[in-house]
Structure formats: structure tokens, C-alpha cells
Short mmCIF file of C-alpha atoms and ligand atoms in Angstrom, two decimals:
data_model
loop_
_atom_site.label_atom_id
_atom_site.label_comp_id
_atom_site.label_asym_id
_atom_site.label_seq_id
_atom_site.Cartn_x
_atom_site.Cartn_y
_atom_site.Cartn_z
CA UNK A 1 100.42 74.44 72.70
CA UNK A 2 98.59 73.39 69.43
CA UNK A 3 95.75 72.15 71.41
CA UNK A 4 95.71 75.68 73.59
CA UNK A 5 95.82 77.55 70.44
CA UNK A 6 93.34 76.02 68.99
CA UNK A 7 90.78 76.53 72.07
CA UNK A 8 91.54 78.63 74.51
CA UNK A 9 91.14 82.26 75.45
CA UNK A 10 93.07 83.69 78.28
CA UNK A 11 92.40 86.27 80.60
CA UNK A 12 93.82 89.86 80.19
CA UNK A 13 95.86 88.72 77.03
CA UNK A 14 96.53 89.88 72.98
CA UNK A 15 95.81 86.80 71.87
CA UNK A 16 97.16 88.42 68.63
CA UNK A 17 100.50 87.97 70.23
CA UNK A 18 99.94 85.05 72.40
CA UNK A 19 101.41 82.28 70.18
CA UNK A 20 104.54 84.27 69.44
CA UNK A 21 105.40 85.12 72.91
CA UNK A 22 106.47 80.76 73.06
CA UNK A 23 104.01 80.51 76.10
CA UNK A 24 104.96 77.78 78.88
CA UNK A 25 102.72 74.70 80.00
CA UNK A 26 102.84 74.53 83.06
CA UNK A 27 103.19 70.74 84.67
CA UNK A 28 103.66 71.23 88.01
CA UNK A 29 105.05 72.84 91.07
CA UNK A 30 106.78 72.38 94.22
CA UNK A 31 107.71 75.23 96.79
CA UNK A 32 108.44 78.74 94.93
CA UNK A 33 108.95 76.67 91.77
CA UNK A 34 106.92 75.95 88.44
CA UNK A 35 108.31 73.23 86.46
CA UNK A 36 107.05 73.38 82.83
CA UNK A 37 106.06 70.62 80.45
CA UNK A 38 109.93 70.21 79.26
CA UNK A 39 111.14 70.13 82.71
CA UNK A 40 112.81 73.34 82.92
CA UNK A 41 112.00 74.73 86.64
CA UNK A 42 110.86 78.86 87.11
CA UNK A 43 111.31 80.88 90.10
CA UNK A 44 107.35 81.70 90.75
CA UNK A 45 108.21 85.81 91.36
CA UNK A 46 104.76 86.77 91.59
CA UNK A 47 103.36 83.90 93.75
CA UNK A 48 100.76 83.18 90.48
CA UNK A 49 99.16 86.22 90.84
CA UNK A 50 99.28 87.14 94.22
CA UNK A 51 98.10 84.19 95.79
CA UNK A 52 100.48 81.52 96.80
CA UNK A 53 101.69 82.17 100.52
CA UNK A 54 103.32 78.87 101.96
CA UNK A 55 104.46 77.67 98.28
CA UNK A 56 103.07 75.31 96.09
CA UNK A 57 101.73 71.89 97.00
CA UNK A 58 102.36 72.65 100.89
CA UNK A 59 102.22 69.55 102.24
CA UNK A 60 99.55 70.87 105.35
CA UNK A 61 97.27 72.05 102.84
CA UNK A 62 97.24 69.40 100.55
CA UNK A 63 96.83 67.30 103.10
CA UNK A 64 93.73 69.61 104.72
CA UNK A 65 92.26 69.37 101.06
CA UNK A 66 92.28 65.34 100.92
CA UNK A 67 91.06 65.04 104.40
CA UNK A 68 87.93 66.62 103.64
CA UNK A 69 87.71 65.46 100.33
CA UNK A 70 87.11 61.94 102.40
CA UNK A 71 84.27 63.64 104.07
CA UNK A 72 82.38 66.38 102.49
CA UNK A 73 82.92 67.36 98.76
CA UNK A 74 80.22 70.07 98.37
CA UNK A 75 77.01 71.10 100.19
CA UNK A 76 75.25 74.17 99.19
CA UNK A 77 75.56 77.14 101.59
CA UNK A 78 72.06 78.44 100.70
CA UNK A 79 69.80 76.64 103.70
CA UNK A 80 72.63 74.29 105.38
CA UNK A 81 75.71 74.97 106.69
CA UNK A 82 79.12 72.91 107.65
CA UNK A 83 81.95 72.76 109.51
CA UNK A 84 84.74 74.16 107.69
CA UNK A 85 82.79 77.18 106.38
CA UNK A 86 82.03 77.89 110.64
CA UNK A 87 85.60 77.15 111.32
CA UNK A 88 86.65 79.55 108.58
CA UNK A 89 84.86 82.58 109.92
CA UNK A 90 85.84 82.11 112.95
CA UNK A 91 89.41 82.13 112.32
CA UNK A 92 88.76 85.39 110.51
CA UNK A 93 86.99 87.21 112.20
CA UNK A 94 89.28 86.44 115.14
CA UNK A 95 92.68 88.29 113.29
CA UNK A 96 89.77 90.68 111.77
CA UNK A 97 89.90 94.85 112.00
CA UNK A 98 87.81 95.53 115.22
CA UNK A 99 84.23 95.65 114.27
CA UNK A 100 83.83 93.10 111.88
CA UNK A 101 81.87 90.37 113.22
CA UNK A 102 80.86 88.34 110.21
CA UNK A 103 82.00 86.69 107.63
CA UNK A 104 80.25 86.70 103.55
CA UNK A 105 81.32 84.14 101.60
CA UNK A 106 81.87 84.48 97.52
CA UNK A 107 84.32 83.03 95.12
CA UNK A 108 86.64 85.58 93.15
CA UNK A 109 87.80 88.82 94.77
CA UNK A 110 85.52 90.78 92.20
CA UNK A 111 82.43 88.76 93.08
CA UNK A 112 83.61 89.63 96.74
CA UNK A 113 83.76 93.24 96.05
CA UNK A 114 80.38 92.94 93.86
CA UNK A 115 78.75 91.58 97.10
CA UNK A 116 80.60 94.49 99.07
CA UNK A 117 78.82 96.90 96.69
CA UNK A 118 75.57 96.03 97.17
CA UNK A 119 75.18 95.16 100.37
CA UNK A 120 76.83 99.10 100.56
CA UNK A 121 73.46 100.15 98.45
CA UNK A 122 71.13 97.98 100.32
CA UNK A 123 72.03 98.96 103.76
CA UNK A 124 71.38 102.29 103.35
CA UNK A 125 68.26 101.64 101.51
CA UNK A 126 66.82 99.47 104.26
CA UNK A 127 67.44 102.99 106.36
CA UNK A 128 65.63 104.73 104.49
CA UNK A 129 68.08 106.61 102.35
CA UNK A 130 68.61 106.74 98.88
CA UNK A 131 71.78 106.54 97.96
CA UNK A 132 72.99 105.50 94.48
CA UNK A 133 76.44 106.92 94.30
CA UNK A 134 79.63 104.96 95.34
CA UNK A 135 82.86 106.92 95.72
CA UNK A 136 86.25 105.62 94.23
CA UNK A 137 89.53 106.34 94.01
CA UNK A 138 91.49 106.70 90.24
CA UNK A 139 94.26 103.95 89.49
CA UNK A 140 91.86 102.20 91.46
CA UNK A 141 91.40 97.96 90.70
CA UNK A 142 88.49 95.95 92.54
CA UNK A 143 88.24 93.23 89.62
CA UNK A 144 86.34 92.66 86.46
CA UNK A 145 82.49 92.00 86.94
CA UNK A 146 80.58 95.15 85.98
CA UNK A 147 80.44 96.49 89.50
CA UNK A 148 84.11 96.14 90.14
CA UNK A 149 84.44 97.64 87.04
CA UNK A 150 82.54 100.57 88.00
CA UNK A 151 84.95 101.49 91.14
CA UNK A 152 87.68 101.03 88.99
CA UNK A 153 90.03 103.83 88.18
CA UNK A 154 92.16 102.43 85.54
CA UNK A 155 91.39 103.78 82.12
CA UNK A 156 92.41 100.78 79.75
CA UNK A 157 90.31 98.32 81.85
CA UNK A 158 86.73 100.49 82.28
CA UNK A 159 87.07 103.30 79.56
CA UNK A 160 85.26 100.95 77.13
CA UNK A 161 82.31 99.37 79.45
CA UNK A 162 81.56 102.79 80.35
CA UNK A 163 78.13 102.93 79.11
CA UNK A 164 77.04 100.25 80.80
CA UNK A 165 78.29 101.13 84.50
CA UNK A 166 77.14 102.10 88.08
CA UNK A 167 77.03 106.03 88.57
CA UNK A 168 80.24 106.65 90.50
CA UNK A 169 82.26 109.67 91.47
CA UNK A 170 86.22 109.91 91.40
CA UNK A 171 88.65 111.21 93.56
CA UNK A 172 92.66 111.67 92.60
CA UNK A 173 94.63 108.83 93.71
CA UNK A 174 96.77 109.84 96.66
CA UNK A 175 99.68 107.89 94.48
CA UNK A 176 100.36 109.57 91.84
CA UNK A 177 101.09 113.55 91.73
CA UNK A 178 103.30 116.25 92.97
CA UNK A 179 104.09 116.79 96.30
CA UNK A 180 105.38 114.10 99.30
CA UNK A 181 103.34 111.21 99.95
CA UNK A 182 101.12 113.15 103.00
CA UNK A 183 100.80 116.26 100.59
CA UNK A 184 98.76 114.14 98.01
CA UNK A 185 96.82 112.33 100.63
CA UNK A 186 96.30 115.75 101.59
CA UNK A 187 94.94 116.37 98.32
CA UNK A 188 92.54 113.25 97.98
CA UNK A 189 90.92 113.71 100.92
CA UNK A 190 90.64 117.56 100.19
CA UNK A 191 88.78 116.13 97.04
CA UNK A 192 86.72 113.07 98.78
CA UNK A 193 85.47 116.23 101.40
CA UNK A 194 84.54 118.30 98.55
CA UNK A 195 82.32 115.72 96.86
CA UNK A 196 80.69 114.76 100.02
CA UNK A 197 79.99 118.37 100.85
CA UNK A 198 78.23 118.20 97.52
CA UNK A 199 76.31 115.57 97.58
CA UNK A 200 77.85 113.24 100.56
CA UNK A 201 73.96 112.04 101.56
CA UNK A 202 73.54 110.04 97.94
CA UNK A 203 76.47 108.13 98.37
CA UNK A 204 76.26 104.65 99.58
CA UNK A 205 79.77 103.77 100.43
CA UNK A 206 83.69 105.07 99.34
CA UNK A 207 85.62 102.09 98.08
CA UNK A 208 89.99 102.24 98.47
CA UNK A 209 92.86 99.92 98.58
CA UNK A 210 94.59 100.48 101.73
CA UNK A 211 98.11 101.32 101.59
CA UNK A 212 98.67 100.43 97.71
CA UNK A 213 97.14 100.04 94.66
CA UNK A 214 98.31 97.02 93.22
CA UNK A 215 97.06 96.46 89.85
CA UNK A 216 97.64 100.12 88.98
CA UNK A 217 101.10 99.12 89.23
CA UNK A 218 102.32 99.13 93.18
CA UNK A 219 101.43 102.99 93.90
CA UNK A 220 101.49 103.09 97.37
CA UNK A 221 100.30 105.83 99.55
CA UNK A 222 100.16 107.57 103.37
CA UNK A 223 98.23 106.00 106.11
CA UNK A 224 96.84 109.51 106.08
CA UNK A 225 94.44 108.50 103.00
CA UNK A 226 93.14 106.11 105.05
CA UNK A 227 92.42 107.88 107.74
CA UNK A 228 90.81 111.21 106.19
CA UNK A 229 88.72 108.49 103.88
CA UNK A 230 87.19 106.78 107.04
CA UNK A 231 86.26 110.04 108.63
CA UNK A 232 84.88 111.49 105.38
CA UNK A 233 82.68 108.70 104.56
CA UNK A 234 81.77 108.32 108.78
CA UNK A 235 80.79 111.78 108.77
CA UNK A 236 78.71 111.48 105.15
CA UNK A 237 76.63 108.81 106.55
CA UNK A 238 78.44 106.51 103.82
CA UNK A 239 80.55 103.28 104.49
CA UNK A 240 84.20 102.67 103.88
CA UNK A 241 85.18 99.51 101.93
CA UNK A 242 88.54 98.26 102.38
CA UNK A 243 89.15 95.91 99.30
CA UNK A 244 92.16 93.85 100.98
CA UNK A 245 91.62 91.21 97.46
CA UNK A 246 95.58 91.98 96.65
CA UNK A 247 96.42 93.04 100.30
CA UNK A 248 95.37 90.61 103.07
CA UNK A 249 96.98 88.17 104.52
CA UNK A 250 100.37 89.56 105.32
CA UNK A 251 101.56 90.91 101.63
CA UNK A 252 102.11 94.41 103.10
CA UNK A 253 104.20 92.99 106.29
CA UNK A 254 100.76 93.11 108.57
CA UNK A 255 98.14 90.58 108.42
CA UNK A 256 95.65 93.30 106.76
CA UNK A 257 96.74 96.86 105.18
CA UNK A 258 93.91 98.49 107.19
CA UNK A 259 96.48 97.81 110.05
CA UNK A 260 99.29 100.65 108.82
CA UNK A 261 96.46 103.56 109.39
CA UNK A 262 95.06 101.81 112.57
CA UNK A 263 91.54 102.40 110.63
CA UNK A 264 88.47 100.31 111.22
CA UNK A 265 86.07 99.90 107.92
CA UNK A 266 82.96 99.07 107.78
CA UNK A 267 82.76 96.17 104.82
CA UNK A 268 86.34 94.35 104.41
CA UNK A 269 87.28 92.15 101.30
CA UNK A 270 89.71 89.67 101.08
CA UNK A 271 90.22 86.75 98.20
CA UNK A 272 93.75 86.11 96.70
CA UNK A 273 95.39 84.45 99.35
CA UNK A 274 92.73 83.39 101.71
CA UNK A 275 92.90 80.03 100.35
CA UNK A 276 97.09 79.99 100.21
CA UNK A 277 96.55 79.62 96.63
CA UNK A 278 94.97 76.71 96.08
CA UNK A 279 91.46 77.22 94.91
CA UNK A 280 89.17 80.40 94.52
CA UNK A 281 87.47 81.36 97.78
CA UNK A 282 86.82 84.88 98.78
CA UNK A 283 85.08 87.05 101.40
CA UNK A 284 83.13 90.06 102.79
CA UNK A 285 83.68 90.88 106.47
CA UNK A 286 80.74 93.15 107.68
CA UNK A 287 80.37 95.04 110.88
CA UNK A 288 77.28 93.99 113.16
CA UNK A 289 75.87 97.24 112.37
CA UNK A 290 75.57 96.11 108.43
CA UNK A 291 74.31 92.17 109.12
CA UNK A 292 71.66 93.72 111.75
CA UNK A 293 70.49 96.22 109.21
CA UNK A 294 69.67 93.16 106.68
CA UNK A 295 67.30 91.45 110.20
CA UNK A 296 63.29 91.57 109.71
CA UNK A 297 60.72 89.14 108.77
CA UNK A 298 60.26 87.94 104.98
CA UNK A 299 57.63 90.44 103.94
CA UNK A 300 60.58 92.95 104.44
CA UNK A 301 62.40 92.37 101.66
CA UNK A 302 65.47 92.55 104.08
CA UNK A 303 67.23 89.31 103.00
CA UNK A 304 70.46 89.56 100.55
CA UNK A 305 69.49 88.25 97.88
CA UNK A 306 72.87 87.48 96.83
CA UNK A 307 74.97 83.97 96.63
CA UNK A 308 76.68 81.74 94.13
CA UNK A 309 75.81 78.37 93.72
CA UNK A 310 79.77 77.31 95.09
CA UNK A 311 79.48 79.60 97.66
CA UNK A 312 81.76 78.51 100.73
CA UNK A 313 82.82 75.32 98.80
CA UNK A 314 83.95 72.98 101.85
CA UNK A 315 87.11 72.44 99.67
CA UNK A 316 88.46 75.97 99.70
CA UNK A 317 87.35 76.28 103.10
CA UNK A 318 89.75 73.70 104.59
CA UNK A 319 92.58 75.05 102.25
CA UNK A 320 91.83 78.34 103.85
CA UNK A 321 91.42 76.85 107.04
CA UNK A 322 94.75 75.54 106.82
CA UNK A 323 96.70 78.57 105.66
CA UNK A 324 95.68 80.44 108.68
CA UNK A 325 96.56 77.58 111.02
CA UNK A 326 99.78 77.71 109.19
CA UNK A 327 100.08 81.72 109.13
CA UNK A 328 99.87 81.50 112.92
CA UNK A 329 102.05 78.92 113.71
CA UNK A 330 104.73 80.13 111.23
CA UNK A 331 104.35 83.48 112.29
CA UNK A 332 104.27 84.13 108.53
CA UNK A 333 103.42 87.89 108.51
CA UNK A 334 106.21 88.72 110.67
CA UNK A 335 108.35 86.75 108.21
CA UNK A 336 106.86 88.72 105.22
CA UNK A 337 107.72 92.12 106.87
CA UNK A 338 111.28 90.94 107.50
CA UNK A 339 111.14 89.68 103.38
CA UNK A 340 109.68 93.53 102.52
CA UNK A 341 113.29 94.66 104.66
CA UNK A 342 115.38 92.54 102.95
CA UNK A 343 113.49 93.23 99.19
CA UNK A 344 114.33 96.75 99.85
CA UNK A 345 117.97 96.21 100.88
CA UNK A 346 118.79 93.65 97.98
CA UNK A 347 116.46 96.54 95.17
CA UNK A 348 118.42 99.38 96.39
CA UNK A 349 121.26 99.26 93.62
CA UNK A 350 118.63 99.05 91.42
CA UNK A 351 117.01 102.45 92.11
CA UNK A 352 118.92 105.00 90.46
CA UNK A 353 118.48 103.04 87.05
CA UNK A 354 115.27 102.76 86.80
CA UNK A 355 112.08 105.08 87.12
CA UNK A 356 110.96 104.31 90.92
CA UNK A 357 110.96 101.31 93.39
CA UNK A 358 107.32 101.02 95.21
CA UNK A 359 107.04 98.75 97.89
CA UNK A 360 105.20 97.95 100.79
CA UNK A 361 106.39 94.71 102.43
CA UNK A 362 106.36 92.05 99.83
CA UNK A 363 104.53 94.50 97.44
CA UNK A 364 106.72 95.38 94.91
CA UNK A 365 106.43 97.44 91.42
CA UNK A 366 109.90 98.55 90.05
CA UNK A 367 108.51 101.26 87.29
CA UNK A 368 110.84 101.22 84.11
CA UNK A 369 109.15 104.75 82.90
CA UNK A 370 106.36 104.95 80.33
CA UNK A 371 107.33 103.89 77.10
CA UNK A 372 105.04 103.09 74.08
CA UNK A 373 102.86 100.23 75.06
CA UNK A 374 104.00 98.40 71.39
CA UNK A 375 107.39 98.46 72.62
CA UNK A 376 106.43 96.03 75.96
CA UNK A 377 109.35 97.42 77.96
CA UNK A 378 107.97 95.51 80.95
CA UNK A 379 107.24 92.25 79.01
CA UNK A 380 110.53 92.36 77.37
CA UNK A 381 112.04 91.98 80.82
CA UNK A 382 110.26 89.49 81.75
CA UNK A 383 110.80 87.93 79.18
CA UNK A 384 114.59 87.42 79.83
CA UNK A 385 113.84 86.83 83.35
CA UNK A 386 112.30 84.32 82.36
CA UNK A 387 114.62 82.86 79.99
CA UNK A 388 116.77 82.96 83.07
CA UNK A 389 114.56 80.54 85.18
CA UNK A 390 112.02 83.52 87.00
CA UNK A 391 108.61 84.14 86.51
CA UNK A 392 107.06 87.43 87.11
CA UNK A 393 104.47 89.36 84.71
CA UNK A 394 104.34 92.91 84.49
CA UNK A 395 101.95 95.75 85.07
CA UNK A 396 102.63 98.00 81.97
CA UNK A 397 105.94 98.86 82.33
CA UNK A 398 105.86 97.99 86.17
CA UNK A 399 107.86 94.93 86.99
CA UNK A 400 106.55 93.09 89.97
CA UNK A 401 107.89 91.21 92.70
CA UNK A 402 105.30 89.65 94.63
CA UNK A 403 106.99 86.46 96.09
CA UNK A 404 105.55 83.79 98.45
CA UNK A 405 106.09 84.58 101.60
CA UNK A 406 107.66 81.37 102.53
CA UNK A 407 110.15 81.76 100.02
CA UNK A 408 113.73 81.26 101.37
CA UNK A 409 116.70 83.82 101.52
CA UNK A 410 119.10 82.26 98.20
CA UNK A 411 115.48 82.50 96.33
CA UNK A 412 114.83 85.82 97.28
CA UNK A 413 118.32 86.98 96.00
CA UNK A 414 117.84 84.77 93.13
CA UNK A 415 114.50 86.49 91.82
CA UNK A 416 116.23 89.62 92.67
CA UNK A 417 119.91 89.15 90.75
CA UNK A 418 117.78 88.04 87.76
CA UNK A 419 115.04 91.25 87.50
CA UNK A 420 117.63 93.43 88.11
CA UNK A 421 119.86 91.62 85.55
CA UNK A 422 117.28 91.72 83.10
CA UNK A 423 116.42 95.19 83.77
CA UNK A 424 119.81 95.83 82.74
CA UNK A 425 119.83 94.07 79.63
CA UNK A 426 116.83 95.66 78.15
CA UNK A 427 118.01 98.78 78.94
CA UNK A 428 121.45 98.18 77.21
CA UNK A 429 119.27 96.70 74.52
CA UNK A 430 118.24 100.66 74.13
CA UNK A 431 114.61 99.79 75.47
CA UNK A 432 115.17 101.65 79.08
C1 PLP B 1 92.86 90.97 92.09
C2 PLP B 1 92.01 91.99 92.77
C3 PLP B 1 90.61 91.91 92.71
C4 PLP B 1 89.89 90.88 91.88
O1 PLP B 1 90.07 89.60 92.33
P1 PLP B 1 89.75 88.36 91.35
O2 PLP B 1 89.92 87.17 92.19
O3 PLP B 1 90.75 88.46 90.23
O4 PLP B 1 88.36 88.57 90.85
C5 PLP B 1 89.88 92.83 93.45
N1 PLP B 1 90.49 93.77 94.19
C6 PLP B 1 91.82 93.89 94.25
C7 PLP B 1 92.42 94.95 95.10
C8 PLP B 1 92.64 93.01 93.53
O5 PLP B 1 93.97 93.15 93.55
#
């Protein structure tokens, strides 16, 4: 920890607090578990962010990794192509939305999205239109690059950078608000219809998260959204992207969110778990419609000019290769709706002691109430979760439960006794 204090910054943290919070080291993992550098073993609650599916170190993958480690380390994607990045597309496109025929490759879910974005702008430029504006949603998260940023509808992560964003118009997030679930979806769209009747021919493409936003701290909302956002931006002349970064691959009990509205978009992104968790790999899906609109000769300026130098790494293609082999033969997103069932059953207790319960399949935020952020309601908990052998990290004061999906029955009740144990505690402690 000297070492790490000495050197390191870490992503989305107080650094001013960092050394007195006793961070772990972590040494290595098997399964659901994280052993640290003392040998003490944690429950891994929120699958390391959202990514791990089959568990750590699944034996399939790893051995997917090595194999092509023995043949191909890197090639550039820019000019050649190989194998596993062919095999990869094809294995999404074929459990793809209908209409998405081809698969972008990019590395984080916000240089997905960033790709998503642009090809958005440069699509309808290559029609002819001019259309600058993109249309998000508030409590909205797409990542951290200054695009992503842009879309994003959480305060405390854009606020500051806001001089140096992409012009974008809000709507109200069909989340949060009075009324029943369809009444503020009702709402949203209401809004999304009013700002395309305004100026609905300047904007390029509305970006959502189906079903839930995630980093806003599990607010999930109707299938309705969905639906009234694809025929809004359909009838605006504007694409829908459906950021599936946090969502995809089975989290929400279906292989993509999309699937709960039955709604087709036009540009898909997925990251997170593509890869089971192993390495960073993401992706745009695009309609035909899109890749045909980006055809012509060189003179036309019609390329996308976009890419990253790792850019369908062969590695992170064969771990992603492998997850889906294993998804399918598992049946592991009929397994993570059955989880989201049995989350809800063993959380129920819990909800009349806390603020709310939000969950869609493995989703979970369990909201302790807002609380002054120097008081770290949510961290506290953790905290003593994790002084109880579980791992999970908070959203504010949002405790989440994101588990792998291949984690078994005992270690779902486990993670479960333990939150709701240490919810209990902090509230007795006078925090709740
Ligand atoms: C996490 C997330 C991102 C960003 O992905 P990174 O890999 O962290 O860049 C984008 N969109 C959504 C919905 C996410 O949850």
C-alpha cells in the first residue's frame, strides 16, 4: 500500500480519503471470490464493476485466452483482419436486436459510445442534413471521454466539463418523479416530442439506457420509454442509441435490455461484460442502413475515420468469444432471470427499512435515502460488508448488488444476509 500511495491515482476516488479507508490488494481470484494480499477471501457483490459473468479465472476462458496467445497476440485491425475478431461478430450479431448487421469494434464502453456518437453525426451528414444536436436523458451515464460526458445526465460527473461539451438537449428521466412508472414515461416522452417538435430536424440521434440507469444508481423505468423514444426519434429523422455498456449480456434477465420493450435501435453498445470480464473489449452494433450510408469512393470523405490502435485485440476477442459459447451452452441468461427472482425474494425483508429496492434481474440498487455526502452512508455499509467478507461499492447512498451470474444459491444468500446485515448496523449506528 506504501508503494500505491506513493504512485497511483485511481479512478472516481478522494484520494484525500483513500489511504484512510485501509484499501485491499487484491492477489487473486477464483469463482465469485477475491482473495486479498493477506489471504482473507471477499464475496465479489458487484462482479468488479459489472463485468464478471461466469466468475473469475473460468477455466473455458482462460483457457480460450492461452490458446490464442499460442497463435496470434496482436494484429492491427486497421487494413487486416483475423479470425477471432470475424468469429466475434458473428456470434453477435447472431443474438443481436433485429436490424443490426454489423459489428464496430472499440475498447472501453465510453470509447464505444464515443464511436456511437459520431457515427450518429456523420450519418446524417453524409445525407445531407445538418444535425449537431444529440438528445439525452437526465441521470443518464454513457462513460467518461468528453462525448460520453456530454450525454450524460448526472450533475457531479459533467457539471464541471461543461464548457467544454457537445451541444445537447435534456429530457426528464422517466426514473425519477411523481406518478407510477408508465405516468413518468408518459412524461419523458411528452418532453422528448416537445423538443423534437422544436427542433427534431437538428438532432442527430437520442441516446438512453434501456430499462435502467445504472450508474445513476439502479433507476429503472417502463418499457414504455423505450418505445415512445424509438418512435420519437424514427419520426424526427434522428437515430436511437441503445447504450447496453452496463446492460447486455443477460444483467437484466434477457440477453439485451432492448428485449423488455421489444424495440429495435438503430446503433447498439455493449462493453462490460462482452469479454466475461477479463480484458477491455467493447462494441457498436449498426444497422445496414448506417454501414451503407458510410459506402462511396475515397474522394467522398465517407470513411470513419475512427479506430484505436488495440482495436479488436485478438486477446479480448477469444475471451469474448468464449463467454458467448459459454452463455449459450449454460443457458446463462435464463439463469440470471431466475437469480433477479430469487434477489427479489431474499431483499424483500429488507424493503420497508430502507428508502427503495430497484431491480431489474441481477440489477440491483437498494437506496438508503439521501444523506449528506460527508457522512458516506453508502460507503459506511460497505464498509462493514466488507469487514464481513463481501465486496460491493456504492452509488451515493445506493448499495448495489450486481453479482456474477454464475454465482451459486448459498453465495447469493450470503451477499444478501451480509448487505442487509450491514444495512442494519449503520442504521442502528444512527446513520440510516
Ligand atoms: C460503465 C458504462 C459506460 C462506460 O464504460 P467504460 O468501460 O467504463 O468506459 C457507458 N455506458 C454505460 C451505460 C455504463 O454503465
Amino acid at each position: 500500500m506504501a508503494r500505491d500511495l506513493a504512485s497511483v491515482w485511481h479512478p472516481f476516488t478522494q484520494h484525500a480519503l483513500w489511504a484512510g479507508d485501509d484499501p485491499l490488494v487484491i492477489d487473486r481470484a477464483e469463482g465469485v471470490w477475491l482473495y486479498d494480499s493477506d489471504g482473507a477471501r471477499y464475496l465479489d457483490g458487484v462482479s468488479s464493476l459489472w463485468v464478471t459473468v461466469h466468475g473469475h479465472r473460468e477455466p473455458a476462458i482462460n483457457e480460450a485466452i492461452r490458446a490464442q496467445l499460442d497463435r496470434l497476440d496482436h494484429a492491427t485491425f486497421l487494413g487486416l483482419t483475423h479470425e477471432p475478431g470475424i468469429a466475434l461478430a458473428e456470434a453477435l450479431l447472431a443474438g443481436a436486436p433485429s436490424g443490426l448487421s454489423r459489428v464496430f469494434y472499440a475498447g472501453d464502453g465510453a470509447s464505444a459510445v464515443e464511436a456511437a456518437l459520431k457515427m450518429a453525426f456523420q450519418f446524417a451528414a453524409q445525407r445531407g442534413e445538418s444535425r449537431p444536436l444529440f438528445l439525452s436523458v437526465a441521470e443518464g451515464y454513457h462513460g467518461d471521454t468528453l462525448g460520453a460526458v456530454s450525454v450524460g445526465g448526472i450533475g457531479l460527473f459533467s457539471d464541471t466539463y461543461r464548457p467544454i461539451l457537445l451541444e445537447t438537449r435534456q429530457i426528464p428521466s422517466p426514473g425519477v418523479g411523481d406518478g407510477s412508472p408508465s405516468q413518468r414515461a408518459a412524461a419523458s416522452c411528452a418532453a422528448l416530442a416537445q423538443v423534437m417538435e422544436r427542433e427534431g430536424e437538428r438532432v442527430c440521434a437520442v441516446i438512453v439506457e434501456p430499462m435502467v440507469q445504472a450508474a445513476a444508481g439502479m433507476l429503472t423505468h417502463s418499457a414504455d420509454f423505450l418505445r415512445g423514444a424509438r418512435r420519437c426519434a424514427a419520426a424526427a429523422g434522428a437515430l436511437l442509441i441503445a447504450d447496453e455498456v452496463a446492460t447486455g449480456f443477460g444483467r437484466t434477465g434477457r440477453m439485451w435490455a432492448v428485449e423488455h420493450a421489444e424495440v429495435a435501435p438503430d446503433l447498439l453498445t455493449c462493453g462490460k461484460g462482452l469479454t466475461g470480464g477479463y480484458l477491455p473489449l467493447s462494441a457498436v452494433l449498426a444497422t445496414e442502413e448506417v454501414y451503407e450510408a458510410f459506402l462511396g469512393s475515397p474522394s467522398t470523405g465517407r470513411t470513419f475515420f475512427h479506430g484505436h490502435t488495440y482495436t479488436a485485440n485478438p486477446l479480448a476477442c477469444a475471451a469474448a468469444l468464449a463467454n458467448l459459447t459459454l452463455m449459450t451452452e449454460r443457458g446463462t441468461v435464463a439463469r440470471a432471470a431466475a437469480l433477479g427472482e430469487q434477489l427479489a425474494a431474499l431483499l424483500a425483508p429488507l424493503a420497508a427499512e430502507v428508502s427503495e429496492i430497484r431491480r431489474i434481474g441481477t440489477m440491483t440498487g437498494i437506496d438508503l435515502g439521501s444523506h449528506d455526502p460527508d457522512r458516506r452512508v453508502g460507503a459506511r455499509v460497505c464498509r462493514v460488508a466488507r469487514d464481513r467478507g463481501v465486496w460491493v461499492r456504492p452509488l451515493g447512498d445506493v448499495v448495489v448488488l450486481m453479482p456474477p451470474l454464475a454465482i451459486h444459491d448459498d453465495e447469493l444468500e450470503l451477499l444478501v444476509d451480509t448487505v442487509r446485515d450491514a444495512v442494519r448496523q449503520v442504521r442502528a449506528e444512527g446513520a440510516g
